[in-house]
Amino acid sequence: MGRYTLRRLLQMIPVFIGSTFLIFFMVYALGDPVAALFGDKAPDPATAARIRKDLYLDEPLWRQYLHYMGQIFSGHFGTAFNGRPVTELMASAFPVTLRLTLVAVVFEMALGITLGVLSGLRRGRGLDTSVLLLTLVVVSVPTFVSGTVLQYLFGVSWGWARPSVSPEAPLGELLLPGVVLGLVSLAYTTRLTRTSIVENARADYVRTAVAKGLPRHRIVTRHLLRNSLIPVVTFIGTDIGALMGGAIVTERIFNIHGVGYQLYQGILRQNSPTVVGFVTILVIVFLLANLLVDLLYAVLDPRIRYA
Amino acid sequence: MRRGVPYSLRVRRTLSVLCVSAVALPLTACGGGDGGAEPGVIRSSWGDPPNPLEPANTNDVQGGKVLDMIFRGLKRYDPRTGEAKNALADRIESSDQRNYTITLKKGRRFANGEKVTAASFVDAWNYGARIDHQQRNAYFFEYIEGYDKVHPASGGAPTAKTLSGLRVKDERTFTVRLTQKFSTWPKTLGYNAYVPLPRAFFEDHAAWLNKPIGNGPYRVRSYTKGSVMKLRAWEGYPGPDKARNKGVDLRVYTDNNTAYTDLQAGNLDLVDDVPAQQLKFVRSDLGDRYLNQPAGIIQTLTFPMYDRAWSGPAKAGLRRGISMAINRAQITERIFHGTRTPATDWTSPVLRHQGGYRPGLCGGACRYDPVRARKLIKAAGGLPGGRMTITYNADTGSHKDWVDAVCNSVNTVLRSDRACVGRPVGTFADYRNKMAGKKMTGPFRAGWQMDYPLIQNFLQPLYYTGASSNDGHFSDTGFDRLVNQANAASADGPAIAGFQDAEKILAAQMPAIPLWYQNGSAGYSRRLSQVALNQFSVPVYAQIRVG
C-alpha cells in the first residue's frame, strides 16, 4: 500500500507539469492582456510597455513559463492585475468553494445513495419508475435554469433564504447554492447506485447471506451496499474536482466569491497568474481525490489489494 | 399524496427542518428579508475595480464611483447640469489660455486631519504622470509642460522626476504651464485623476491602498477587496456637499442579475445597472423607482481609415450610405428597450445645448433612408469586394445582438443576405490588439465614455490626427485646425462653436458612424429617496436619503 501510494504520488509530477504548461499556453494564446487593462480607451504605448515588462509578458512563452514555475516552487503565485497577490485570492476563494462543494457532496451522497438503494431494491415498481423519471428531469435541466428558478422562488417569492451569499459565506447561506450545485451529480449518483444494487442483488455472496438467515438491513448495509458503492465512490471522487472547478455558474448566480468567480475574472481579464494558479490547485485537488478513491477501493472490497 | 396539507406549507416545513439543522453553524440565511440593513446606510451594488484604487490609476466606472465619494478635486461637475463648478479651487486664472494660476479655498482637510495644500495637488500630479508608477491615466497630464520628460513616449527611463510646468507658489497657490493653448482645460479638472493626495499616500502606499484616505464627504471604514467596501459619512467634512445619509456599503456582485434579484428580495437598496434581461419587467417591478437617463456615452461604427478600401474622401459617399442604411430607431427600441437613443451628432445629450450638444448636426447622413443609401453605396462602386464585416468583441457587453441587427438593416437596404456579417473577436484584449495593430478590415464597434462633460472630450481624443483614442486613424487638416482654434478661444461660446464646426467635417467625411447615445439605468428600494444619476451614470450618493 505504501509503495503504491508513493508511486502514485510520483506519477503526479509529470501530470502536474504538463497540465500547468497546457493552461499557461492556452491563456497565453488568447493574446496580449495589457491592452484590455485600459478599458475602452486606447492604452498609452509607453505605460503599456512598462506593464508588459513588469509582468514578464515581453519574454517568449517558454521563459515566461520557467519564470512562473520558479515562482510557484518558491511559494509565490504571482500577482493579479489589480495588484493583489494570487495567494491572497486563493486564501479567500478556496475555503468558500470548499464549503460549497462540501454541502453539494454531502447532499448528493446522502440523498443520492438513499434514493438509489431504495429504487434498486424495488426495481420496476412505482418508486423506481418515479425516481428514474425524476433523475431524468434533473439531469436535463441545466444548472443556470434550476439555480435561477430556485433562487427566485426561495429568495424573492417566499423570502426563506437570501438570494445572494454574503462575503463571509457561512455554511447556512450555502445550503441552497450547494443543493443547486449538487443536483445534477445527485441524479448520476442515484442512477449509479441503483444499477449497482440491482446487479449485486443477485450475486452469490448476497444469496449466501440471505441463506445464512442474516437480517435484511444487515444484508443491505454490510454486504450489498459496501460492494455496490465502488462505482459510486469513483464517481464522487472525480466529481469533487469537477464540482470545485465547475462552480462557476452556481457561484455567479448566487454571488459567491469563490474559485469559480476568481477563475471567471481571471479568464475575462486574461490574467494568467490567476488562472494558472487556481487551476494548478484544482489539478492537485483532482489528483489527490483520485488517489483517495483508489485507496478506498481496498477498504470497500477486501478482495482488492495493492502491492 | 396526503390531502389537506397545502403544497407550500409542506415545503415550508421541509425548509424549516433544513434551517434548524443548520442553526449550530454561523447562520443568517433562514430569516431572509432585511439582509442586515443598518439604519441610514445605503446598500449598493458594485463591481470589483480592475485596477488598484489610485486616482491616476482608476479609469473604470466602478473605481471612479469610490473616488467620487472619498475625494473632492479643484472642480466638480454639477450632477444635474454637468457644469464644471469650483470645488476646492477658489480661482483658476489665465490671461493667455496657457499659463494658469490656481488658488485653493481655505480650511480644507483630508480625513486624517492633514491640510489640503498646493503641494497636495502638485505631488499627486507628478506621481500620476511619472512613467515609473505605470498609472493608467498618466496621459491626462500630457498637456502640462515637461510631460515628455517624466513620461517618455519610448517607454524608457524618465529624464526628470517632476513636471516642469507645475510650480508651488505658496500654501494655497500653484501655477501650471501647458504645452499649448487649451481654453477649456480648467473644466477638465473635475476628473478623478486630478484630485489631491495626502502625504500618507506617498509614505505608506500599501496601507493607503488597503484603506484609501481622501478629502470627500465619505471615509472608508473597511475594505475587503473583492467583496465589500464600507463607507461612512465623514462628520467633519468641511465642504458644502455633506452626505445626507449615514454611509454606503458597496457590495461586489459578479452578475448584475443577482444584484437585481437581491433588490427585489430587499437585500439591496440600489443597483446602478439594470440587466438587459430585466428591462422588459423593470417598469412593473419598480415603477417610479427605475431611472433611465442619458449618460455621457456614445456608440459608433468606426472605419479603418488606414485601409484603402475604406479611406479617403472618395469613399465618403460609401460611408455616409452605410450610415443611412442603419435603422437606428428600430434597433434602439427592439434590442435596447429604449435605453439607448438614436444618435444625431458625435457628442452626448448630457452636454446639453450650452455645452455643445447639437441634435441633428449629422443631418440626413444619420437618418434612415434606404433609397438614398442604396444610391450612395452604388455610386461609390458598392461595398469593397461586395461585402463588409462589422468587428466586435464577443466576451462582454452582448454586442452580437445589435451588430446582427445593424447588418440586417444594411442587408435589407442592399437586398442581399450576405452583404454584411458580424465578425466576432474572442476577447476584448484581442480586439484592442487588432485595433492597435491596424488589423481591422471593415467598420468596427467603438464606444466612448466621456472623461468630463465637455465637447472637446468627445472630439479631440477620437478624431484629431494621432490622438490617443483615434482608433480609426482619421486625419484631416481642416478638422485639426478647427480644434486648435477652438482650444485657443478665450471664451466658451466661440470655443464650442469651433468644435461644432469641426464636427461638421465629421458629418461630411463620416470616419465614424454615430449609432446611439447610451443611457444610465438604476433601480432602488423603497428605503431610498432623492436618487439621481450624474452624467457618468453613477448615483449621486451624497444626496440620497434613507428611510
mmCIF file of C-alpha atoms in Angstrom, chain B residues 124-365:
data_model
loop_
_atom_site.group_PDB
_atom_site.id
_atom_site.type_symbol
_atom_site.label_atom_id
_atom_site.label_comp_id
_atom_site.label_asym_id
_atom_site.label_seq_id
_atom_site.Cartn_x
_atom_site.Cartn_y
_atom_site.Cartn_z
ATOM 1 C CA ALA B 124 -0.257 63.931 -6.782
ATOM 2 C CA TRP B 125 0.004 65.089 -10.383
ATOM 3 C CA ASN B 126 3.736 64.458 -10.512
ATOM 4 C CA TYR B 127 3.118 60.975 -9.169
ATOM 5 C CA GLY B 128 0.407 60.276 -11.727
ATOM 6 C CA ALA B 129 2.423 61.496 -14.691
ATOM 7 C CA ARG B 130 5.641 59.634 -13.973
ATOM 8 C CA ILE B 131 6.085 56.529 -16.092
ATOM 9 C CA ASP B 132 7.691 54.519 -13.274
ATOM 10 C CA HIS B 133 4.341 54.433 -11.491
ATOM 11 C CA GLN B 134 2.554 52.945 -14.510
ATOM 12 C CA GLN B 135 -0.629 54.885 -13.934
ATOM 13 C CA ARG B 136 -3.376 54.179 -16.462
ATOM 14 C CA ASN B 137 -4.459 57.811 -16.504
ATOM 15 C CA ALA B 138 -0.978 59.288 -16.924
ATOM 16 C CA TYR B 139 -1.965 60.772 -20.273
ATOM 17 C CA PHE B 140 -4.311 63.196 -18.523
ATOM 18 C CA PHE B 141 -1.220 65.194 -17.640
ATOM 19 C CA GLU B 142 0.115 65.274 -21.177
ATOM 20 C CA TYR B 143 -0.853 68.915 -21.727
ATOM 21 C CA ILE B 144 1.327 70.035 -18.808
ATOM 22 C CA GLU B 145 4.813 71.153 -19.758
ATOM 23 C CA GLY B 146 7.518 68.603 -19.017
ATOM 24 C CA TYR B 147 5.296 65.569 -19.520
ATOM 25 C CA ASP B 148 7.601 64.181 -22.230
ATOM 26 C CA LYS B 149 10.478 64.227 -19.702
ATOM 27 C CA VAL B 150 8.715 62.299 -16.935
ATOM 28 C CA HIS B 151 6.829 60.072 -19.332
ATOM 29 C CA PRO B 152 8.982 59.486 -22.424
ATOM 30 C CA ALA B 153 6.965 58.138 -25.335
ATOM 31 C CA SER B 154 9.582 55.455 -25.889
ATOM 32 C CA GLY B 155 8.812 53.916 -22.511
ATOM 33 C CA GLY B 156 12.448 54.349 -21.455
ATOM 34 C CA ALA B 157 13.827 55.912 -18.295
ATOM 35 C CA PRO B 158 12.463 59.364 -17.485
ATOM 36 C CA THR B 159 14.900 62.291 -17.579
ATOM 37 C CA ALA B 160 13.041 64.282 -14.936
ATOM 38 C CA LYS B 161 11.207 63.418 -11.748
ATOM 39 C CA THR B 162 8.658 66.189 -11.769
ATOM 40 C CA LEU B 163 6.649 68.137 -14.320
ATOM 41 C CA SER B 164 8.460 71.383 -15.117
ATOM 42 C CA GLY B 165 5.115 73.048 -15.799
ATOM 43 C CA LEU B 166 3.999 72.799 -12.163
ATOM 44 C CA ARG B 167 5.159 75.316 -9.524
ATOM 45 C CA VAL B 168 4.047 75.731 -5.937
ATOM 46 C CA LYS B 169 3.785 79.462 -5.144
ATOM 47 C CA ASP B 170 2.607 79.308 -1.571
ATOM 48 C CA GLU B 171 0.473 77.067 0.592
ATOM 49 C CA ARG B 172 -2.693 77.818 -1.333
ATOM 50 C CA THR B 173 -1.400 78.750 -4.795
ATOM 51 C CA PHE B 174 0.281 76.920 -7.637
ATOM 52 C CA THR B 175 0.847 77.616 -11.314
ATOM 53 C CA VAL B 176 0.507 75.398 -14.337
ATOM 54 C CA ARG B 177 2.074 75.931 -17.733
ATOM 55 C CA LEU B 178 0.593 73.950 -20.613
ATOM 56 C CA THR B 179 2.314 72.907 -23.826
ATOM 57 C CA GLN B 180 -0.416 74.512 -25.937
ATOM 58 C CA LYS B 181 -3.367 76.822 -25.610
ATOM 59 C CA PHE B 182 -6.276 74.976 -24.071
ATOM 60 C CA SER B 183 -9.120 77.245 -23.029
ATOM 61 C CA THR B 184 -11.355 74.537 -21.586
ATOM 62 C CA TRP B 185 -8.507 72.962 -19.586
ATOM 63 C CA PRO B 186 -9.758 74.242 -16.189
ATOM 64 C CA LYS B 187 -13.055 72.498 -16.865
ATOM 65 C CA THR B 188 -11.305 69.165 -17.231
ATOM 66 C CA LEU B 189 -10.082 69.422 -13.634
ATOM 67 C CA GLY B 190 -13.200 67.763 -12.254
ATOM 68 C CA TYR B 191 -11.847 64.430 -13.432
ATOM 69 C CA ASN B 192 -10.770 61.969 -10.756
ATOM 70 C CA ALA B 193 -7.161 61.802 -11.942
ATOM 71 C CA TYR B 194 -6.642 65.400 -10.767
ATOM 72 C CA VAL B 195 -7.595 65.023 -7.104
ATOM 73 C CA PRO B 196 -5.078 65.904 -4.340
ATOM 74 C CA LEU B 197 -3.317 63.200 -2.332
ATOM 75 C CA PRO B 198 -2.291 63.244 1.331
ATOM 76 C CA ARG B 199 1.273 62.520 2.484
ATOM 77 C CA ALA B 200 0.108 59.112 3.704
ATOM 78 C CA PHE B 201 -0.274 58.024 0.089
ATOM 79 C CA PHE B 202 3.427 58.503 -0.598
ATOM 80 C CA GLU B 203 4.728 57.445 2.811
ATOM 81 C CA ASP B 204 2.885 54.139 3.203
ATOM 82 C CA HIS B 205 1.460 53.306 -0.179
ATOM 83 C CA ALA B 206 0.368 49.749 0.628
ATOM 84 C CA ALA B 207 -1.542 50.840 3.719
ATOM 85 C CA TRP B 208 -3.200 53.608 1.751
ATOM 86 C CA LEU B 209 -4.353 51.147 -0.908
ATOM 87 C CA ASN B 210 -5.866 48.936 1.771
ATOM 88 C CA LYS B 211 -7.794 51.846 3.198
ATOM 89 C CA PRO B 212 -7.741 54.938 0.974
ATOM 90 C CA ILE B 213 -7.772 58.331 2.671
ATOM 91 C CA GLY B 214 -9.310 61.250 0.810
ATOM 92 C CA ASN B 215 -10.925 64.602 1.394
ATOM 93 C CA GLY B 216 -14.507 63.957 0.302
ATOM 94 C CA PRO B 217 -17.809 63.597 2.163
ATOM 95 C CA TYR B 218 -17.240 59.888 2.852
ATOM 96 C CA ARG B 219 -14.491 57.962 4.613
ATOM 97 C CA VAL B 220 -13.569 54.340 4.045
ATOM 98 C CA ARG B 221 -14.409 52.375 7.174
ATOM 99 C CA SER B 222 -13.326 48.985 5.873
ATOM 100 C CA TYR B 223 -12.385 47.492 2.544
ATOM 101 C CA THR B 224 -12.482 43.748 1.950
ATOM 102 C CA LYS B 225 -11.012 43.527 -1.508
ATOM 103 C CA GLY B 226 -13.178 41.725 -3.993
ATOM 104 C CA SER B 227 -16.276 41.692 -1.818
ATOM 105 C CA VAL B 228 -17.322 44.785 0.088
ATOM 106 C CA MET B 229 -16.295 48.355 0.842
ATOM 107 C CA LYS B 230 -17.987 50.123 3.717
ATOM 108 C CA LEU B 231 -18.034 53.896 3.511
ATOM 109 C CA ARG B 232 -19.351 56.134 6.252
ATOM 110 C CA ALA B 233 -20.234 59.809 6.155
ATOM 111 C CA TRP B 234 -17.372 61.973 7.444
ATOM 112 C CA GLU B 235 -18.848 64.170 10.152
ATOM 113 C CA GLY B 236 -16.012 66.658 9.940
ATOM 114 C CA TYR B 237 -16.251 67.186 6.177
ATOM 115 C CA PRO B 238 -15.828 70.918 5.628
ATOM 116 C CA GLY B 239 -17.416 71.168 2.157
ATOM 117 C CA PRO B 240 -20.951 72.298 1.353
ATOM 118 C CA ASP B 241 -21.978 68.917 -0.121
ATOM 119 C CA LYS B 242 -22.082 66.844 3.080
ATOM 120 C CA ALA B 243 -23.566 63.359 2.859
ATOM 121 C CA ARG B 244 -27.301 63.236 3.621
ATOM 122 C CA ASN B 245 -27.110 59.602 4.728
ATOM 123 C CA LYS B 246 -25.012 57.734 7.257
ATOM 124 C CA GLY B 247 -22.992 55.773 4.733
ATOM 125 C CA VAL B 248 -22.824 53.426 1.790
ATOM 126 C CA ASP B 249 -21.956 49.729 1.670
ATOM 127 C CA LEU B 250 -20.665 48.841 -1.763
ATOM 128 C CA ARG B 251 -21.120 45.131 -2.363
ATOM 129 C CA VAL B 252 -19.383 43.367 -5.203
ATOM 130 C CA TYR B 253 -21.727 41.440 -7.482
ATOM 131 C CA THR B 254 -20.376 39.111 -10.119
ATOM 132 C CA ASP B 255 -23.594 39.220 -12.078
ATOM 133 C CA ASN B 256 -25.973 42.150 -12.275
ATOM 134 C CA ASN B 257 -28.888 39.713 -12.456
ATOM 135 C CA THR B 258 -28.126 38.597 -8.905
ATOM 136 C CA ALA B 259 -27.946 42.195 -7.777
ATOM 137 C CA TYR B 260 -31.352 42.814 -9.312
ATOM 138 C CA THR B 261 -32.759 39.717 -7.598
ATOM 139 C CA ASP B 262 -31.327 40.948 -4.290
ATOM 140 C CA LEU B 263 -33.000 44.303 -4.844
ATOM 141 C CA GLN B 264 -36.329 42.529 -5.342
ATOM 142 C CA ALA B 265 -35.780 40.439 -2.239
ATOM 143 C CA GLY B 266 -34.991 43.519 -0.143
ATOM 144 C CA ASN B 267 -31.342 42.681 0.451
ATOM 145 C CA LEU B 268 -30.057 45.587 -1.564
ATOM 146 C CA ASP B 269 -31.132 49.209 -1.928
ATOM 147 C CA LEU B 270 -29.586 50.350 -5.157
ATOM 148 C CA VAL B 271 -28.441 48.801 -8.433
ATOM 149 C CA ASP B 272 -26.903 51.126 -10.977
ATOM 150 C CA ASP B 273 -27.005 48.722 -13.882
ATOM 151 C CA VAL B 274 -30.314 47.037 -14.629
ATOM 152 C CA PRO B 275 -29.571 43.833 -16.573
ATOM 153 C CA ALA B 276 -30.803 43.688 -20.156
ATOM 154 C CA GLN B 277 -32.969 40.623 -19.478
ATOM 155 C CA GLN B 278 -34.958 42.544 -16.868
ATOM 156 C CA LEU B 279 -35.643 45.649 -18.949
ATOM 157 C CA LYS B 280 -38.999 44.274 -20.072
ATOM 158 C CA PHE B 281 -40.249 43.892 -16.495
ATOM 159 C CA VAL B 282 -38.430 46.674 -14.722
ATOM 160 C CA ARG B 283 -41.276 49.186 -15.006
ATOM 161 C CA SER B 284 -43.798 46.819 -13.465
ATOM 162 C CA ASP B 285 -41.286 45.649 -10.828
ATOM 163 C CA LEU B 286 -40.085 49.030 -9.677
ATOM 164 C CA GLY B 287 -42.405 51.690 -11.116
ATOM 165 C CA ASP B 288 -41.033 55.127 -10.284
ATOM 166 C CA ARG B 289 -38.018 53.597 -8.638
ATOM 167 C CA TYR B 290 -36.452 52.892 -12.010
ATOM 168 C CA LEU B 291 -34.217 55.562 -13.525
ATOM 169 C CA ASN B 292 -33.301 55.692 -17.192
ATOM 170 C CA GLN B 293 -31.492 58.834 -18.215
ATOM 171 C CA PRO B 294 -28.777 59.901 -20.659
ATOM 172 C CA ALA B 295 -25.141 59.265 -19.759
ATOM 173 C CA GLY B 296 -22.033 60.598 -21.455
ATOM 174 C CA ILE B 297 -21.588 57.533 -23.626
ATOM 175 C CA ILE B 298 -21.855 57.268 -27.403
ATOM 176 C CA GLN B 299 -21.520 54.167 -29.549
ATOM 177 C CA THR B 300 -20.160 54.373 -33.068
ATOM 178 C CA LEU B 301 -19.129 52.249 -36.010
ATOM 179 C CA THR B 302 -15.630 53.384 -36.822
ATOM 180 C CA PHE B 303 -13.970 52.874 -40.208
ATOM 181 C CA PRO B 304 -10.346 51.786 -40.606
ATOM 182 C CA MET B 305 -9.101 54.895 -42.400
ATOM 183 C CA TYR B 306 -5.733 53.185 -42.917
ATOM 184 C CA ASP B 307 -7.373 50.674 -45.255
ATOM 185 C CA ARG B 308 -7.521 51.949 -48.833
ATOM 186 C CA ALA B 309 -10.763 50.107 -49.469
ATOM 187 C CA TRP B 310 -12.499 52.367 -46.951
ATOM 188 C CA SER B 311 -10.448 55.558 -46.761
ATOM 189 C CA GLY B 312 -10.314 58.878 -48.455
ATOM 190 C CA PRO B 313 -12.870 61.488 -49.443
ATOM 191 C CA ALA B 314 -13.702 59.373 -52.499
ATOM 192 C CA LYS B 315 -15.253 56.795 -50.193
ATOM 193 C CA ALA B 316 -17.066 59.374 -48.065
ATOM 194 C CA GLY B 317 -20.259 58.648 -50.004
ATOM 195 C CA LEU B 318 -19.924 54.959 -49.231
ATOM 196 C CA ARG B 319 -19.507 55.624 -45.522
ATOM 197 C CA ARG B 320 -22.465 58.003 -45.480
ATOM 198 C CA GLY B 321 -24.515 55.498 -47.430
ATOM 199 C CA ILE B 322 -23.875 52.776 -44.847
ATOM 200 C CA SER B 323 -24.861 55.207 -42.102
ATOM 201 C CA MET B 324 -28.150 55.902 -43.879
ATOM 202 C CA ALA B 325 -28.802 52.186 -44.236
ATOM 203 C CA ILE B 326 -28.985 51.701 -40.444
ATOM 204 C CA ASN B 327 -32.433 51.861 -38.909
ATOM 205 C CA ARG B 328 -31.368 53.273 -35.552
ATOM 206 C CA ALA B 329 -34.865 53.924 -34.226
ATOM 207 C CA GLN B 330 -35.957 50.341 -34.709
ATOM 208 C CA ILE B 331 -32.799 48.817 -33.200
ATOM 209 C CA THR B 332 -32.775 51.018 -30.104
ATOM 210 C CA GLU B 333 -36.421 50.168 -29.487
ATOM 211 C CA ARG B 334 -36.379 46.431 -30.168
ATOM 212 C CA ILE B 335 -32.963 45.473 -28.839
ATOM 213 C CA PHE B 336 -32.298 48.053 -26.167
ATOM 214 C CA HIS B 337 -35.897 48.653 -24.999
ATOM 215 C CA GLY B 338 -35.444 52.389 -25.185
ATOM 216 C CA THR B 339 -32.346 52.503 -23.005
ATOM 217 C CA ARG B 340 -30.461 53.996 -25.924
ATOM 218 C CA THR B 341 -31.360 56.940 -28.138
ATOM 219 C CA PRO B 342 -30.550 57.189 -31.860
ATOM 220 C CA ALA B 343 -27.546 59.483 -32.245
ATOM 221 C CA THR B 344 -27.674 62.514 -34.495
ATOM 222 C CA ASP B 345 -24.300 64.034 -33.630
ATOM 223 C CA TRP B 346 -20.922 62.907 -32.211
ATOM 224 C CA THR B 347 -21.365 64.160 -28.648
ATOM 225 C CA SER B 348 -23.962 63.357 -25.995
ATOM 226 C CA PRO B 349 -27.193 64.903 -24.697
ATOM 227 C CA VAL B 350 -25.605 65.259 -21.248
ATOM 228 C CA LEU B 351 -23.578 68.197 -22.573
ATOM 229 C CA ARG B 352 -26.893 69.989 -23.125
ATOM 230 C CA HIS B 353 -27.216 72.778 -25.617
ATOM 231 C CA GLN B 354 -24.948 75.108 -23.622
ATOM 232 C CA GLY B 355 -22.165 72.533 -23.635
ATOM 233 C CA GLY B 356 -22.191 71.881 -27.366
ATOM 234 C CA TYR B 357 -24.711 69.072 -27.888
ATOM 235 C CA ARG B 358 -26.444 69.802 -31.181
ATOM 236 C CA PRO B 359 -29.044 67.214 -32.134
ATOM 237 C CA GLY B 360 -29.384 66.821 -35.875
ATOM 238 C CA LEU B 361 -25.897 68.109 -36.634
ATOM 239 C CA CYS B 362 -25.238 64.934 -38.579
ATOM 240 C CA GLY B 363 -28.164 65.818 -40.836
ATOM 241 C CA GLY B 364 -29.516 63.411 -43.420
ATOM 242 C CA ALA B 365 -26.478 61.175 -43.082
#
